[in-house]
Amino acid sequence: MANICQYGSFTHAVVRSIPETFGGKAESGDGHENGDVSVDLAKAQRQFGCLTGALRQKVGLQLIEIPPDPELPESWRIEDVAVIQGDTALITRPYKHQRRSEVEAVRRVMSELNVTVVEMGAADGDSGGATLEGSDVLFTGREFFVGLSSHTNRRGAEVLADTFKDFAVSTVPVCGGARLKNICSMGGPDTIIINNSDGAKKTLRMMEQLTDHHYEVLTVPDESAANCVYIRGPSSRDFLLHRPAEECPDSVSAFQKLQDYTLLPTACSEASKLGASLSSLCLLINRKHTYF
Amino acid sequence: MKLVVCHVNLLDGTDFSCEVEKRAKGQFLFFKVCEHLNLLEKDYFGLSYTDSHEQKCWLDPTKEIKRQIRSNNWQFAFNVKFYPPDPSLLTEDITRYLLCLQLREDVATGRLPCSFVTHALLGSYTLQAEFGDYEPDQPRPLDYINQRTFAPNQNKEMEEKILELHKSHRGMTPALADTQFLENAKKLSMYGVDLHQAKDSEGVDIMLGVCANGLLVYKDRLRINRFAWPKILKISYKRNNFYIKIRPGETEQFESTVGFKLQNHRSAKRLWKVCVENHSFFRLNSPEPPTKARFLTLGSKFRYSGRTQAQTRVASSLIDRPSPNFERTSSKRISRSLDGAPVISITEAGRDTTENGRDPHLELHSDSKVKEVDLSPGDADATPTKQSPGASELAPSQSPMRVHGDNIYVRHSNLMLEDHDKTQDEVLKHQASISQLKRSFMEAPPPSPPQPNQWEKRLTSSPATTIRIQQQQVASVPQSEADAADNRISDTKEPAKTTEVEIEETVVVQEVSKAPKPGLVTVTISSPEMNEQEAKAEEEALVAEGAQAVKQESISSDSESEEEAEYHPNVSVSISHTQIPEEKEEEEEEDQEEKEEDTSAPDAPSLPAEVIKPEEAICQEVEDSGRGDAEEKTSAKEEKESEKETETSTDDPMMTPKEAPNGLDLHEETVSEMVAPVAAEEEEQPKVNGEASLVEAEVRPQVICCSEPPVVKTEMVTISDTFAAQKTEIATKEVPIVHTETKTITYEAAQLDGNGDGEPGVLMTAQTITSESLCTTTTTHITKTLKGGLSETRIEKRIVITGDCDIDHDQALAQAIKEAKEQHPDMSVTRVVVHKETELAEEED
């Protein structure tokens, strides 16, 4: 298809720094989600720094860092506000009202990068109830899986399907986690990393039922280990950002099964306390399109 | 004959009109269109019409057009019916071009949704293919572009993008541009998906999409479920309900049935038909013959009647013509190369066909037969009346070699298996059908100059002996090659005094790893007589000229009324075929040449009177035209030999001396003897038909629920004696096959009945053993044929291993051979075919 490159080839990463209000309760948000966890802001910022450092220096991506906005305590979860495939970015409509203004800065960056921006809310009346967050969207290079979760609904998935018409968009229930990307992520062009909870297995079975393709499945024992970031670097090297041994002691050996990968253990414990993970912190873009 | 003018809207937007007899069948018109288009790989295409309810329907090639359209509007459209999952596997550019045209329309109308960028990219390839390189000083480039529709919501921005991308394709040939177009189009998620509106069990609007891989369920634009063909056990409809029965999952115990509601029974039936056709085309090696009339059988007996993808690929690989010229443009009329010579001759043929109610394609076929006979000096060899010693040697020495085509070879290939696990007759017939098919391919574009010339050259340049040798080599190639003439030759040989019997044990190890799960269904087959099967197949003579036989999935069906029908797509595997429907087709075609008005054979299969016709046809052809076409076939063989990777083995000092004398005798008797077996068969058939319903029931695979015992049946034939093994070895050309052993065992067999004419028996056992990840189905198939003084017994064993894990086929093969040897120590393993098949979807990615 026109915009299929080798899966995982990216040139840019867009991140948004951790604000001082990190971990603060979003007003009128579902309080229980991050109500009683205590997070270490400085540690979160250090971890964020490590992540961006790895993306820039190890993987070799151009990094675009959007400055933090204290008004938007969850704006660092930048993955949620856009789904990017090829040269099209779908600006999503997050579930929480107060998060919806997070999209503005991201939209600007997308325009600067010359990415075609599609608004989820804009399409005539289409916003009617549609919500979608990027952490419920798994793009495998061949198709999209949209996890129907508390934050993403079917209408949102439909908008996504309308935006990326080239691809099959399948909806799956999210079992065993709050978000689809909490229980699985891509570990390579044909590899799905998934944790071995029963819920995740159920979701995986559904994905296998719905797909025309065959994916390798890498099962990891730690629940939080299933969220990784796979990037095919400039020199066609495979990078995998994954949770370090301290956070996921049992899963590191599973990652070592990936042949010829450069493994980049990246800590994410603080964001993780808020239900996020590695992939939540960055948007990956490929601006070097080859059509042929 | 009343003639009607048909208008066919072609993919480039032009109209093709032709006259057809009012009672002509769909395929007649379809072939005419294909000839007009100079299209050989036609199986991906079909004709559609709009029914009285404004619904697009496919014209059934086996049925009369008039009865399908049910109106006086003889208006059709030529369309892609089966979108090849990988267009790069198509043989000819012209086929790809036609597919492109269809896809351009699909994309432009929005039937095939794609993104802005994809629209632009596809549009740019279209421009490159049709206009060549981008010319900056071309007058108003945007003019030509905005007259074209590339997308449903085309705008200036898109047109600019198209032009921009067009510039980047500089230097790309039209064929390459088409290829690129298809490479991009095939990846679109809705490529080849035929959508049908439906409601789910809760009344929610959904879309059902039928495609090469199975059935997709969409709600709005989202895919909410998918049923791959291997998971579907049965497809049926009843009134406006459409049902699929799903194979139980790993954890489930029972199969489940999913029902959908369609608008009305017509849409349910249409969906069902599309499913049957798509499943057959993409998943079967050869089409399932339509269900026969049985007791109390009402309802749709519809089956896919064309070639399957597997067959059409084999057929395409035999295409040997310079790629036809055609002009890629959707704005102009078709170029002269299409309207030129071929069309003229088509018209001639067409006239004949209208007169005779025959197939144009057959007509052509016989035309060129005559021509080739004229051309070929070697013709005499094959003509029985001439009795040239060379000829008489030729026939027998060739037939035994093929007949005893005793090669053991191990082959790993997708499409090759069908021919190898057949009895000798099958092989012969199959070969006949292949050559038939080949001929039809070669001759479809009527007197195409290069063809005869090449053949002529070859024939004239090679002395008769050479030809003979080649024939021999070819002869033992079970894969294909043979032809009706050989068939006859071998037939005639048998009535002669040679008391020669072939025992052949074929072990076919077939790996089917395409089913994602091991569950295989055991099939009960008890087909008493091979001839019955043959007869059946004959009756059912399909349109297809396909050349394959082994089914790995078979279908049983039954239905109670027109309002409903069933189709069992996946019932496994273990039918061993005695019959090759395609061969029947050939016979039928011959038959049609004889009988002016014999159009009903395929439709009314079980009428004895009609069954006999093919046999008559054969006799007649034998007598009348004698070996008229032998030469042609020879050349066909040579042809094939060069283009097919064939495994042959000849080296048979023993054999030749032995056979030759026989052959001589034989040959003198040829004509008269030849009639005998044919007549015998003829006699047999009414009986077969009498039993038809019974046979049917037995032959049809029955699904045995997993809870039932997996062992199915039956009996063993005891072989009284064996002796005289012959080694055959034929020189091998570029062969990917491991040649292990060849052997013929002959023995004196007891007469089956006083008559002494062929009463072949088929006994089969089938056994299924299921382990955790593998399912092994073994089918034993014993054929005993008595013709004249000859009896031959052949045991074929097919072992199908299905599993989702890797299968050590070497080990499986070794085991199979070992077992075969143990079970029949006095017989020899003559042929081993390994067929490995993996999930299509994966291959094609």
PDB file of C-alpha atoms in Angstrom, chain B residues 31 115 194 345 621 692 773 802 839:
ATOM      1  CA  PHE B  31     -15.875 -17.868 -24.061  1.00  0.00           C
ATOM      2  CA  SER B 115      -6.782   6.402   1.492  1.00  0.00           C
ATOM      3  CA  ASP B 194     -17.495  -9.157  -1.939  1.00  0.00           C
ATOM      4  CA  SER B 345     -11.598 -16.292 -36.772  1.00  0.00           C
ATOM      5  CA  GLU B 621     -13.997 -40.368 -32.700  1.00  0.00           C
ATOM      6  CA  ALA B 692     -26.897 -43.430  -8.826  1.00  0.00           C
ATOM      7  CA  SER B 773      -1.326 -31.260  16.893  1.00  0.00           C
ATOM      8  CA  THR B 802      -3.005 -31.918   8.817  1.00  0.00           C
ATOM      9  CA  GLU B 839      -1.832 -21.601   4.456  1.00  0.00           C
TER      10      GLU B 839
END
